[in-house]
């Protein structure tokens, strides 16, 4: 039996460890996992890696990269047990894809700049979709499980590559669309029409994402920054209330708002411009 209790490991050792965990006499938890049950862990580990990158924590990035890699190996191990595919097929597939989608590196195609690389990439992907019996739409391949803002951004990018977009440089029509959607949302709210208000709110979010795209702003990052800012400022309000010997639940909204303003001013004086990566 291979000795896996050592200091130096290779990728092959990871495959063997995973095989042993799934084999009879291995780990009961690992053995009962399925492709479906792994979905939540894939998402969780991916988000933890993203947070480590935001925090610029190199050791954590390394650790979380390993956790993401484990999920890929886990999937490939289960798939091999069912004779679907194995890790070599995964590696072979991504290598072929990278070579095929970079003809300017591995072929004789010449490119002038990054935008031309992006256009070639999309053309190659479109050709790949047409070669499959599955969905050949330009929208194909955008994961439904993406965060809503990011998915809206990707959908708009794909539409833009087909020419379905306002021209860049003039924000007026994009901004006017946001205001139009805001008016429609306000009308449904005033009319107490819950279902229609929900639909119009979605349209407003979509228009805001489009505006952010035209401004070169990543909406997902922008909202995450707003979330982190609120989180940090709310913690400051909690601290201020505690310093005053007060229970927030017993304070009036006016009193809480006064603490909020104080926390906001304190953060400004400290030069705390962004809370992302400083949780």
C-alpha atoms as an extended CHARMM CRD file, in Angstrom:
* protein
*
       279  EXT
         1         1  UNK       CA              0.0000000000        0.0000000000        0.0000000000  PROA      1               0.0000000000
         2         2  UNK       CA              1.2930000000        3.4520000000       -0.8890000000  PROA      2               0.0000000000
         3         3  UNK       CA              2.5530000000        5.4520000000        2.0890000000  PROA      3               0.0000000000
         4         4  UNK       CA              0.6480000000        8.7170000000        2.0850000000  PROA      4               0.0000000000
         5         5  UNK       CA              1.9730000000        9.9400000000        5.4500000000  PROA      5               0.0000000000
         6         6  UNK       CA              4.7950000000       12.1090000000        4.1540000000  PROA      6               0.0000000000
         7         7  UNK       CA              5.8660000000       15.7210000000        3.8480000000  PROA      7               0.0000000000
         8         8  UNK       CA              6.0830000000       16.0570000000        0.0590000000  PROA      8               0.0000000000
         9         9  UNK       CA              2.9860000000       15.2720000000       -1.9850000000  PROA      9               0.0000000000
        10        10  UNK       CA              2.2710000000       15.2490000000       -5.7020000000  PROA      10              0.0000000000
        11        11  UNK       CA             -0.9600000000       15.5710000000       -7.6540000000  PROA      11              0.0000000000
        12        12  UNK       CA             -1.0440000000       11.7820000000       -8.0220000000  PROA      12              0.0000000000
        13        13  UNK       CA             -1.0960000000       11.5040000000       -4.2150000000  PROA      13              0.0000000000
        14        14  UNK       CA             -4.2160000000       13.6610000000       -4.0710000000  PROA      14              0.0000000000
        15        15  UNK       CA             -5.9270000000       11.3160000000       -6.5200000000  PROA      15              0.0000000000
        16        16  UNK       CA             -4.9260000000        8.2870000000       -4.4430000000  PROA      16              0.0000000000
        17        17  UNK       CA             -6.0610000000        9.9020000000       -1.1740000000  PROA      17              0.0000000000
        18        18  UNK       CA             -9.4370000000       10.6850000000       -2.7130000000  PROA      18              0.0000000000
        19        19  UNK       CA             -9.7370000000        7.1350000000       -4.0530000000  PROA      19              0.0000000000
        20        20  UNK       CA             -8.9440000000        5.7080000000       -0.5880000000  PROA      20              0.0000000000
        21        21  UNK       CA            -11.4800000000        7.9880000000        1.0820000000  PROA      21              0.0000000000
        22        22  UNK       CA            -14.1890000000        6.7570000000       -1.2880000000  PROA      22              0.0000000000
        23        23  UNK       CA            -13.1990000000        3.0870000000       -1.1570000000  PROA      23              0.0000000000
        24        24  UNK       CA            -14.6380000000        0.4650000000        1.2540000000  PROA      24              0.0000000000
        25        25  UNK       CA            -13.1000000000        1.0310000000        4.6600000000  PROA      25              0.0000000000
        26        26  UNK       CA            -12.5100000000        4.6880000000        3.8710000000  PROA      26              0.0000000000
        27        27  UNK       CA            -14.5010000000        7.6850000000        5.1080000000  PROA      27              0.0000000000
        28        28  UNK       CA            -18.2950000000        7.1420000000        5.3580000000  PROA      28              0.0000000000
        29        29  UNK       CA            -19.0020000000       10.8320000000        4.6790000000  PROA      29              0.0000000000
        30        30  UNK       CA            -16.8190000000       10.9890000000        1.5790000000  PROA      30              0.0000000000
        31        31  UNK       CA            -18.2050000000        7.6840000000        0.3510000000  PROA      31              0.0000000000
        32        32  UNK       CA            -21.8170000000        8.8700000000        0.3920000000  PROA      32              0.0000000000
        33        33  UNK       CA            -21.2430000000       12.1040000000       -1.5260000000  PROA      33              0.0000000000
        34        34  UNK       CA            -22.6980000000       12.4920000000       -5.0170000000  PROA      34              0.0000000000
        35        35  UNK       CA            -22.2690000000       14.9990000000       -7.8180000000  PROA      35              0.0000000000
        36        36  UNK       CA            -25.4680000000       16.6480000000       -6.6420000000  PROA      36              0.0000000000
        37        37  UNK       CA            -24.4410000000       16.8490000000       -2.9750000000  PROA      37              0.0000000000
        38        38  UNK       CA            -21.1300000000       18.4910000000       -3.8870000000  PROA      38              0.0000000000
        39        39  UNK       CA            -22.7860000000       21.5210000000       -5.4860000000  PROA      39              0.0000000000
        40        40  UNK       CA            -22.9940000000       23.5360000000       -2.2500000000  PROA      40              0.0000000000
        41        41  UNK       CA            -19.3640000000       22.8140000000       -1.3600000000  PROA      41              0.0000000000
        42        42  UNK       CA            -18.1610000000       23.8650000000       -4.8140000000  PROA      42              0.0000000000
        43        43  UNK       CA            -19.9160000000       27.2210000000       -4.3680000000  PROA      43              0.0000000000
        44        44  UNK       CA            -18.7340000000       27.6690000000       -0.7760000000  PROA      44              0.0000000000
        45        45  UNK       CA            -15.1000000000       26.8940000000       -1.5630000000  PROA      45              0.0000000000
        46        46  UNK       CA            -15.1430000000       29.1680000000       -4.6140000000  PROA      46              0.0000000000
        47        47  UNK       CA            -16.5040000000       32.0570000000       -2.5490000000  PROA      47              0.0000000000
        48        48  UNK       CA            -13.8890000000       31.4610000000        0.1530000000  PROA      48              0.0000000000
        49        49  UNK       CA            -11.1500000000       31.6290000000       -2.4850000000  PROA      49              0.0000000000
        50        50  UNK       CA            -12.5930000000       34.8900000000       -3.8030000000  PROA      50              0.0000000000
        51        51  UNK       CA            -12.5980000000       36.3360000000       -0.2630000000  PROA      51              0.0000000000
        52        52  UNK       CA             -8.9740000000       35.3070000000        0.2370000000  PROA      52              0.0000000000
        53        53  UNK       CA             -8.0570000000       37.0960000000       -2.9960000000  PROA      53              0.0000000000
        54        54  UNK       CA             -9.9760000000       40.2000000000       -1.8500000000  PROA      54              0.0000000000
        55        55  UNK       CA             -8.0880000000       40.0990000000        1.4530000000  PROA      55              0.0000000000
        56        56  UNK       CA             -4.7720000000       39.7010000000       -0.4120000000  PROA      56              0.0000000000
        57        57  UNK       CA             -3.9630000000       36.8890000000        2.0280000000  PROA      57              0.0000000000
        58        58  UNK       CA             -1.4680000000       34.7900000000        0.0640000000  PROA      58              0.0000000000
        59        59  UNK       CA             -1.3580000000       31.8540000000        2.4810000000  PROA      59              0.0000000000
        60        60  UNK       CA             -5.1500000000       31.7450000000        2.5400000000  PROA      60              0.0000000000
        61        61  UNK       CA             -5.2880000000       31.9780000000       -1.2720000000  PROA      61              0.0000000000
        62        62  UNK       CA             -2.9960000000       28.9380000000       -1.4630000000  PROA      62              0.0000000000
        63        63  UNK       CA             -5.1110000000       26.9990000000        1.0330000000  PROA      63              0.0000000000
        64        64  UNK       CA             -8.4220000000       27.8620000000       -0.6110000000  PROA      64              0.0000000000
        65        65  UNK       CA             -7.0240000000       27.0330000000       -4.0620000000  PROA      65              0.0000000000
        66        66  UNK       CA             -6.3720000000       23.5610000000       -2.6910000000  PROA      66              0.0000000000
        67        67  UNK       CA             -9.9490000000       23.3070000000       -1.4430000000  PROA      67              0.0000000000
        68        68  UNK       CA            -11.2700000000       24.2700000000       -4.8900000000  PROA      68              0.0000000000
        69        69  UNK       CA             -8.9150000000       21.7540000000       -6.5070000000  PROA      69              0.0000000000
        70        70  UNK       CA            -10.2250000000       19.0900000000       -4.1270000000  PROA      70              0.0000000000
        71        71  UNK       CA            -13.7530000000       19.6450000000       -5.4310000000  PROA      71              0.0000000000
        72        72  UNK       CA            -12.5890000000       19.0500000000       -9.0100000000  PROA      72              0.0000000000
        73        73  UNK       CA            -10.7660000000       15.8740000000       -7.9840000000  PROA      73              0.0000000000
        74        74  UNK       CA            -13.8010000000       14.7690000000       -5.9350000000  PROA      74              0.0000000000
        75        75  UNK       CA            -16.0580000000       15.1840000000       -8.9860000000  PROA      75              0.0000000000
        76        76  UNK       CA            -13.6290000000       13.3360000000      -11.2470000000  PROA      76              0.0000000000
        77        77  UNK       CA            -13.3120000000       10.4800000000       -8.7320000000  PROA      77              0.0000000000
        78        78  UNK       CA            -17.0800000000        9.9990000000       -8.5280000000  PROA      78              0.0000000000
        79        79  UNK       CA            -17.3560000000       10.2350000000      -12.3190000000  PROA      79              0.0000000000
        80        80  UNK       CA            -14.6430000000        7.5900000000      -12.7750000000  PROA      80              0.0000000000
        81        81  UNK       CA            -16.4950000000        5.2250000000      -10.4310000000  PROA      81              0.0000000000
        82        82  UNK       CA            -19.5410000000        5.5450000000      -12.6690000000  PROA      82              0.0000000000
        83        83  UNK       CA            -17.4970000000        5.2540000000      -15.8890000000  PROA      83              0.0000000000
        84        84  UNK       CA            -18.4970000000        8.7860000000      -16.9560000000  PROA      84              0.0000000000
        85        85  UNK       CA            -15.0100000000       10.3120000000      -17.2540000000  PROA      85              0.0000000000
        86        86  UNK       CA            -11.8370000000       10.6760000000      -15.1710000000  PROA      86              0.0000000000
        87        87  UNK       CA             -9.3480000000       13.3700000000      -14.2410000000  PROA      87              0.0000000000
        88        88  UNK       CA             -7.2330000000       12.7630000000      -17.3600000000  PROA      88              0.0000000000
        89        89  UNK       CA            -10.2840000000       13.5990000000      -19.4740000000  PROA      89              0.0000000000
        90        90  UNK       CA            -10.7370000000       16.8170000000      -17.5080000000  PROA      90              0.0000000000
        91        91  UNK       CA             -7.1000000000       17.8280000000      -18.0530000000  PROA      91              0.0000000000
        92        92  UNK       CA             -7.1890000000       16.7860000000      -21.7130000000  PROA      92              0.0000000000
        93        93  UNK       CA            -10.3610000000       18.7680000000      -22.3110000000  PROA      93              0.0000000000
        94        94  UNK       CA             -9.1460000000       22.0170000000      -20.7560000000  PROA      94              0.0000000000
        95        95  UNK       CA             -5.7590000000       21.7550000000      -22.5120000000  PROA      95              0.0000000000
        96        96  UNK       CA             -7.4430000000       21.3250000000      -25.8860000000  PROA      96              0.0000000000
        97        97  UNK       CA             -9.7710000000       24.2300000000      -25.1410000000  PROA      97              0.0000000000
        98        98  UNK       CA             -6.9070000000       26.5410000000      -24.1890000000  PROA      98              0.0000000000
        99        99  UNK       CA             -4.9090000000       25.6670000000      -27.2900000000  PROA      99              0.0000000000
       100       100  UNK       CA             -7.9330000000       26.0030000000      -29.5910000000  PROA      100             0.0000000000
       101       101  UNK       CA             -9.0290000000       29.3360000000      -28.1050000000  PROA      101             0.0000000000
       102       102  UNK       CA             -5.5510000000       30.8730000000      -28.3120000000  PROA      102             0.0000000000
       103       103  UNK       CA             -4.6880000000       30.6100000000      -32.0300000000  PROA      103             0.0000000000
       104       104  UNK       CA             -2.5980000000       33.7910000000      -31.6260000000  PROA      104             0.0000000000
       105       105  UNK       CA             -0.3100000000       31.8230000000      -29.2810000000  PROA      105             0.0000000000
       106       106  UNK       CA             -0.4820000000       28.2450000000      -30.5730000000  PROA      106             0.0000000000
       107       107  UNK       CA             -1.3890000000       28.9830000000      -34.2010000000  PROA      107             0.0000000000
       108       108  UNK       CA             -0.6660000000       31.5010000000      -36.9210000000  PROA      108             0.0000000000
       109       109  UNK       CA             -3.3270000000       34.0980000000      -36.0610000000  PROA      109             0.0000000000
       110       110  UNK       CA             -2.1380000000       37.6600000000      -35.4180000000  PROA      110             0.0000000000
       111       111  UNK       CA             -3.8680000000       40.0170000000      -32.9940000000  PROA      111             0.0000000000
       112       112  UNK       CA             -3.3920000000       43.7260000000      -32.3350000000  PROA      112             0.0000000000
       113       113  UNK       CA             -4.7600000000       44.0930000000      -28.8200000000  PROA      113             0.0000000000
       114       114  UNK       CA             -6.7750000000       42.5390000000      -25.9810000000  PROA      114             0.0000000000
       115       115  UNK       CA            -10.1160000000       43.4660000000      -27.5650000000  PROA      115             0.0000000000
       116       116  UNK       CA             -9.2290000000       41.4660000000      -30.6610000000  PROA      116             0.0000000000
       117       117  UNK       CA             -8.2650000000       38.5170000000      -28.4600000000  PROA      117             0.0000000000
       118       118  UNK       CA            -11.6910000000       38.7600000000      -26.7970000000  PROA      118             0.0000000000
       119       119  UNK       CA            -13.5140000000       38.8860000000      -30.1490000000  PROA      119             0.0000000000
       120       120  UNK       CA            -11.6060000000       35.8260000000      -31.4160000000  PROA      120             0.0000000000
       121       121  UNK       CA            -12.3880000000       33.9940000000      -28.1640000000  PROA      121             0.0000000000
       122       122  UNK       CA            -16.1010000000       34.6450000000      -28.5470000000  PROA      122             0.0000000000
       123       123  UNK       CA            -16.0910000000       33.6030000000      -32.2260000000  PROA      123             0.0000000000
       124       124  UNK       CA            -14.3780000000       30.3320000000      -31.3510000000  PROA      124             0.0000000000
       125       125  UNK       CA            -16.8120000000       29.6840000000      -28.4830000000  PROA      125             0.0000000000
       126       126  UNK       CA            -19.7590000000       30.4170000000      -30.7980000000  PROA      126             0.0000000000
       127       127  UNK       CA            -18.4030000000       27.9220000000      -33.3280000000  PROA      127             0.0000000000
       128       128  UNK       CA            -18.0290000000       25.3310000000      -30.5650000000  PROA      128             0.0000000000
       129       129  UNK       CA            -21.6380000000       25.8600000000      -29.4970000000  PROA      129             0.0000000000
       130       130  UNK       CA            -22.8760000000       25.4350000000      -33.0690000000  PROA      130             0.0000000000
       131       131  UNK       CA            -20.8960000000       22.2100000000      -33.3250000000  PROA      131             0.0000000000
       132       132  UNK       CA            -22.8320000000       20.7670000000      -30.4050000000  PROA      132             0.0000000000
       133       133  UNK       CA            -26.4280000000       19.5970000000      -30.4890000000  PROA      133             0.0000000000
       134       134  UNK       CA            -27.1470000000       21.6840000000      -27.3990000000  PROA      134             0.0000000000
       135       135  UNK       CA            -28.1250000000       25.3470000000      -27.1320000000  PROA      135             0.0000000000
       136       136  UNK       CA            -26.3170000000       27.3810000000      -29.7990000000  PROA      136             0.0000000000
       137       137  UNK       CA            -27.5440000000       30.7830000000      -28.5890000000  PROA      137             0.0000000000
       138       138  UNK       CA            -25.0660000000       33.5120000000      -27.7440000000  PROA      138             0.0000000000
       139       139  UNK       CA            -26.5050000000       33.2540000000      -24.2280000000  PROA      139             0.0000000000
       140       140  UNK       CA            -25.5450000000       29.5900000000      -23.8960000000  PROA      140             0.0000000000
       141       141  UNK       CA            -22.9580000000       28.7510000000      -21.2790000000  PROA      141             0.0000000000
       142       142  UNK       CA            -23.7750000000       31.5590000000      -18.8430000000  PROA      142             0.0000000000
       143       143  UNK       CA            -24.3340000000       29.6310000000      -15.5750000000  PROA      143             0.0000000000
       144       144  UNK       CA            -27.7660000000       30.0880000000      -14.0110000000  PROA      144             0.0000000000
       145       145  UNK       CA            -26.1310000000       29.7770000000      -10.5780000000  PROA      145             0.0000000000
       146       146  UNK       CA            -24.0320000000       32.9250000000      -11.0160000000  PROA      146             0.0000000000
       147       147  UNK       CA            -24.8410000000       35.7810000000       -8.6230000000  PROA      147             0.0000000000
       148       148  UNK       CA            -27.6520000000       37.7530000000      -10.2370000000  PROA      148             0.0000000000
       149       149  UNK       CA            -25.6370000000       40.9350000000      -10.8210000000  PROA      149             0.0000000000
       150       150  UNK       CA            -22.7610000000       39.0460000000      -12.4010000000  PROA      150             0.0000000000
       151       151  UNK       CA            -25.1290000000       37.0200000000      -14.5840000000  PROA      151             0.0000000000
       152       152  UNK       CA            -26.8500000000       40.2030000000      -15.7740000000  PROA      152             0.0000000000
       153       153  UNK       CA            -23.4070000000       41.6250000000      -16.6220000000  PROA      153             0.0000000000
       154       154  UNK       CA            -22.4440000000       38.5240000000      -18.6190000000  PROA      154             0.0000000000
       155       155  UNK       CA            -25.7920000000       38.4750000000      -20.4570000000  PROA      155             0.0000000000
       156       156  UNK       CA            -25.3350000000       42.1120000000      -21.4530000000  PROA      156             0.0000000000
       157       157  UNK       CA            -21.7630000000       41.4530000000      -22.5880000000  PROA      157             0.0000000000
       158       158  UNK       CA            -22.9440000000       38.6430000000      -24.8570000000  PROA      158             0.0000000000
       159       159  UNK       CA            -25.7410000000       40.8060000000      -26.2910000000  PROA      159             0.0000000000
       160       160  UNK       CA            -23.2690000000       43.6340000000      -26.8870000000  PROA      160             0.0000000000
       161       161  UNK       CA            -20.9540000000       41.3550000000      -28.8420000000  PROA      161             0.0000000000
       162       162  UNK       CA            -23.8910000000       40.7320000000      -31.1850000000  PROA      162             0.0000000000
       163       163  UNK       CA            -24.3330000000       44.4910000000      -31.6320000000  PROA      163             0.0000000000
       164       164  UNK       CA            -27.3660000000       44.7240000000      -29.3350000000  PROA      164             0.0000000000
       165       165  UNK       CA            -26.1550000000       47.5950000000      -27.1770000000  PROA      165             0.0000000000
       166       166  UNK       CA            -25.9040000000       51.3530000000      -26.9390000000  PROA      166             0.0000000000
       167       167  UNK       CA            -22.5910000000       52.7350000000      -28.1460000000  PROA      167             0.0000000000
       168       168  UNK       CA            -19.9150000000       53.3310000000      -25.5510000000  PROA      168             0.0000000000
       169       169  UNK       CA            -18.9640000000       56.8900000000      -24.7780000000  PROA      169             0.0000000000
       170       170  UNK       CA            -22.4730000000       58.3430000000      -24.5120000000  PROA      170             0.0000000000
       171       171  UNK       CA            -24.0560000000       57.4890000000      -21.1680000000  PROA      171             0.0000000000
       172       172  UNK       CA            -27.2180000000       59.5250000000      -21.7620000000  PROA      172             0.0000000000
       173       173  UNK       CA            -29.4090000000       56.7600000000      -23.2630000000  PROA      173             0.0000000000
       174       174  UNK       CA            -28.2020000000       54.2550000000      -20.6380000000  PROA      174             0.0000000000
       175       175  UNK       CA            -28.8790000000       56.7050000000      -17.8110000000  PROA      175             0.0000000000
       176       176  UNK       CA            -32.2910000000       57.5760000000      -19.2660000000  PROA      176             0.0000000000
       177       177  UNK       CA            -33.1730000000       53.8660000000      -19.2820000000  PROA      177             0.0000000000
       178       178  UNK       CA            -32.3530000000       53.6680000000      -15.5740000000  PROA      178             0.0000000000
       179       179  UNK       CA            -34.6010000000       56.6600000000      -14.8490000000  PROA      179             0.0000000000
       180       180  UNK       CA            -37.3740000000       55.1440000000      -16.9810000000  PROA      180             0.0000000000
       181       181  UNK       CA            -37.2090000000       51.8640000000      -15.0560000000  PROA      181             0.0000000000
       182       182  UNK       CA            -37.1280000000       53.7690000000      -11.7520000000  PROA      182             0.0000000000
       183       183  UNK       CA            -40.3180000000       55.6490000000      -12.6900000000  PROA      183             0.0000000000
       184       184  UNK       CA            -42.0420000000       52.3910000000      -13.6460000000  PROA      184             0.0000000000
       185       185  UNK       CA            -40.9950000000       50.7930000000      -10.3610000000  PROA      185             0.0000000000
       186       186  UNK       CA            -42.2300000000       53.8000000000       -8.3600000000  PROA      186             0.0000000000
       187       187  UNK       CA            -45.5860000000       53.6650000000      -10.1590000000  PROA      187             0.0000000000
       188       188  UNK       CA            -46.1230000000       50.0070000000       -9.2140000000  PROA      188             0.0000000000
       189       189  UNK       CA            -45.0680000000       50.6580000000       -5.6040000000  PROA      189             0.0000000000
       190       190  UNK       CA            -47.5180000000       53.5410000000       -5.3450000000  PROA      190             0.0000000000
       191       191  UNK       CA            -50.2180000000       51.3110000000       -6.8530000000  PROA      191             0.0000000000
       192       192  UNK       CA            -49.4620000000       48.6300000000       -4.2210000000  PROA      192             0.0000000000
       193       193  UNK       CA            -49.0100000000       46.0750000000       -7.0030000000  PROA      193             0.0000000000
       194       194  UNK       CA            -46.5350000000       43.6690000000       -5.4170000000  PROA      194             0.0000000000
       195       195  UNK       CA            -45.9810000000       41.2750000000       -8.3250000000  PROA      195             0.0000000000
       196       196  UNK       CA            -45.5580000000       44.0660000000      -10.8810000000  PROA      196             0.0000000000
       197       197  UNK       CA            -43.2980000000       45.9990000000       -8.4890000000  PROA      197             0.0000000000
       198       198  UNK       CA            -41.0500000000       42.9340000000       -8.1730000000  PROA      198             0.0000000000
       199       199  UNK       CA            -40.7890000000       42.6680000000      -11.9510000000  PROA      199             0.0000000000
       200       200  UNK       CA            -40.0280000000       46.3790000000      -12.3320000000  PROA      200             0.0000000000
       201       201  UNK       CA            -37.4330000000       46.1650000000       -9.5580000000  PROA      201             0.0000000000
       202       202  UNK       CA            -35.6970000000       43.4290000000      -11.5170000000  PROA      202             0.0000000000
       203       203  UNK       CA            -35.7720000000       45.6280000000      -14.6270000000  PROA      203             0.0000000000
       204       204  UNK       CA            -34.2950000000       48.4920000000      -12.5980000000  PROA      204             0.0000000000
       205       205  UNK       CA            -31.4620000000       46.2910000000      -11.3260000000  PROA      205             0.0000000000
       206       206  UNK       CA            -30.7870000000       45.1140000000      -14.8850000000  PROA      206             0.0000000000
       207       207  UNK       CA            -30.6560000000       48.7120000000      -16.1530000000  PROA      207             0.0000000000
       208       208  UNK       CA            -28.3000000000       49.6960000000      -13.3210000000  PROA      208             0.0000000000
       209       209  UNK       CA            -25.9900000000       46.8130000000      -14.2190000000  PROA      209             0.0000000000
       210       210  UNK       CA            -26.0050000000       48.0400000000      -17.8080000000  PROA      210             0.0000000000
       211       211  UNK       CA            -25.0790000000       51.5500000000      -16.6710000000  PROA      211             0.0000000000
       212       212  UNK       CA            -22.2600000000       50.1950000000      -14.5250000000  PROA      212             0.0000000000
       213       213  UNK       CA            -20.9650000000       48.1690000000      -17.4980000000  PROA      213             0.0000000000
       214       214  UNK       CA            -20.8940000000       51.2440000000      -19.7020000000  PROA      214             0.0000000000
       215       215  UNK       CA            -19.0310000000       53.1020000000      -16.9520000000  PROA      215             0.0000000000
       216       216  UNK       CA            -16.4500000000       50.3180000000      -16.5880000000  PROA      216             0.0000000000
       217       217  UNK       CA            -17.6460000000       49.4160000000      -13.0940000000  PROA      217             0.0000000000
       218       218  UNK       CA            -18.0450000000       45.8000000000      -11.9770000000  PROA      218             0.0000000000
       219       219  UNK       CA            -21.5070000000       45.8090000000      -10.3210000000  PROA      219             0.0000000000
       220       220  UNK       CA            -20.7810000000       42.7060000000       -8.2440000000  PROA      220             0.0000000000
       221       221  UNK       CA            -17.6830000000       44.3260000000       -6.7590000000  PROA      221             0.0000000000
       222       222  UNK       CA            -19.5620000000       47.5840000000       -6.2150000000  PROA      222             0.0000000000
       223       223  UNK       CA            -22.3610000000       45.8840000000       -4.2770000000  PROA      223             0.0000000000
       224       224  UNK       CA            -19.9170000000       43.7580000000       -2.2910000000  PROA      224             0.0000000000
       225       225  UNK       CA            -18.1090000000       46.9630000000       -1.3140000000  PROA      225             0.0000000000
       226       226  UNK       CA            -21.4250000000       48.5050000000       -0.2410000000  PROA      226             0.0000000000
       227       227  UNK       CA            -22.2570000000       45.3790000000        1.7740000000  PROA      227             0.0000000000
       228       228  UNK       CA            -18.8780000000       45.4620000000        3.4940000000  PROA      228             0.0000000000
       229       229  UNK       CA            -19.1900000000       49.1900000000        4.1860000000  PROA      229             0.0000000000
       230       230  UNK       CA            -22.6180000000       48.7530000000        5.7810000000  PROA      230             0.0000000000
       231       231  UNK       CA            -21.3660000000       45.7710000000        7.7850000000  PROA      231             0.0000000000
       232       232  UNK       CA            -18.4250000000       47.7210000000        9.1870000000  PROA      232             0.0000000000
       233       233  UNK       CA            -20.4590000000       50.8660000000        9.8800000000  PROA      233             0.0000000000
       234       234  UNK       CA            -23.2140000000       48.8690000000       11.6050000000  PROA      234             0.0000000000
       235       235  UNK       CA            -20.5740000000       47.2870000000       13.8400000000  PROA      235             0.0000000000
       236       236  UNK       CA            -19.4120000000       50.7960000000       14.7170000000  PROA      236             0.0000000000
       237       237  UNK       CA            -23.0040000000       51.7260000000       15.6400000000  PROA      237             0.0000000000
       238       238  UNK       CA            -23.2010000000       48.6470000000       17.8670000000  PROA      238             0.0000000000
       239       239  UNK       CA            -19.9690000000       49.6930000000       19.5810000000  PROA      239             0.0000000000
       240       240  UNK       CA            -21.1870000000       53.2680000000       20.0750000000  PROA      240             0.0000000000
       241       241  UNK       CA            -24.4560000000       52.0670000000       21.5870000000  PROA      241             0.0000000000
       242       242  UNK       CA            -22.5620000000       49.7510000000       23.9310000000  PROA      242             0.0000000000
       243       243  UNK       CA            -20.2150000000       52.5720000000       24.9700000000  PROA      243             0.0000000000
       244       244  UNK       CA            -23.3020000000       54.6090000000       25.8920000000  PROA      244             0.0000000000
       245       245  UNK       CA            -24.7060000000       51.7150000000       27.8870000000  PROA      245             0.0000000000
       246       246  UNK       CA            -27.6730000000       51.4660000000       25.5480000000  PROA      246             0.0000000000
       247       247  UNK       CA            -29.4760000000       48.5060000000       23.9870000000  PROA      247             0.0000000000
       248       248  UNK       CA            -30.0300000000       49.1300000000       20.2790000000  PROA      248             0.0000000000
       249       249  UNK       CA            -33.3980000000       47.3760000000       20.3230000000  PROA      249             0.0000000000
       250       250  UNK       CA            -34.6660000000       49.9090000000       22.8600000000  PROA      250             0.0000000000
       251       251  UNK       CA            -33.3970000000       52.9870000000       21.0000000000  PROA      251             0.0000000000
       252       252  UNK       CA            -35.5390000000       55.0900000000       18.6580000000  PROA      252             0.0000000000
       253       253  UNK       CA            -34.8120000000       55.2500000000       14.9500000000  PROA      253             0.0000000000
       254       254  UNK       CA            -33.7500000000       58.8890000000       15.3940000000  PROA      254             0.0000000000
       255       255  UNK       CA            -31.2160000000       57.8810000000       18.0560000000  PROA      255             0.0000000000
       256       256  UNK       CA            -29.8730000000       55.0580000000       15.9130000000  PROA      256             0.0000000000
       257       257  UNK       CA            -29.6270000000       57.3790000000       12.9170000000  PROA      257             0.0000000000
       258       258  UNK       CA            -27.5950000000       59.8240000000       15.0270000000  PROA      258             0.0000000000
       259       259  UNK       CA            -25.1630000000       57.0230000000       15.8940000000  PROA      259             0.0000000000
       260       260  UNK       CA            -25.0270000000       56.0690000000       12.2180000000  PROA      260             0.0000000000
       261       261  UNK       CA            -24.0300000000       59.6260000000       11.2710000000  PROA      261             0.0000000000
       262       262  UNK       CA            -21.3930000000       59.6010000000       14.0200000000  PROA      262             0.0000000000
       263       263  UNK       CA            -20.0140000000       56.2720000000       12.7800000000  PROA      263             0.0000000000
       264       264  UNK       CA            -19.9720000000       57.6180000000        9.2280000000  PROA      264             0.0000000000
       265       265  UNK       CA            -18.0260000000       60.7050000000       10.2670000000  PROA      265             0.0000000000
       266       266  UNK       CA            -15.6070000000       58.5950000000       12.2940000000  PROA      266             0.0000000000
       267       267  UNK       CA            -14.9250000000       56.3440000000        9.3250000000  PROA      267             0.0000000000
       268       268  UNK       CA            -14.3830000000       59.4090000000        7.1110000000  PROA      268             0.0000000000
       269       269  UNK       CA            -11.9090000000       60.9050000000        9.5690000000  PROA      269             0.0000000000
       270       270  UNK       CA            -10.0070000000       57.6280000000        9.6830000000  PROA      270             0.0000000000
       271       271  UNK       CA             -9.8100000000       57.6350000000        5.8890000000  PROA      271             0.0000000000
       272       272  UNK       CA            -11.6640000000       54.3470000000        5.6740000000  PROA      272             0.0000000000
       273       273  UNK       CA            -12.7110000000       54.5260000000        2.0300000000  PROA      273             0.0000000000
       274       274  UNK       CA            -13.2650000000       50.8640000000        1.3490000000  PROA      274             0.0000000000
       275       275  UNK       CA            -14.0970000000       47.9430000000        3.6160000000  PROA      275             0.0000000000
       276       276  UNK       CA            -13.5030000000       45.1830000000        1.0730000000  PROA      276             0.0000000000
       277       277  UNK       CA            -10.6840000000       42.9700000000        2.2800000000  PROA      277             0.0000000000
       278       278  UNK       CA            -10.8060000000       44.6220000000        5.7220000000  PROA      278             0.0000000000
       279       279  UNK       CA            -13.6340000000       42.7560000000        7.3840000000  PROA      279             0.0000000000
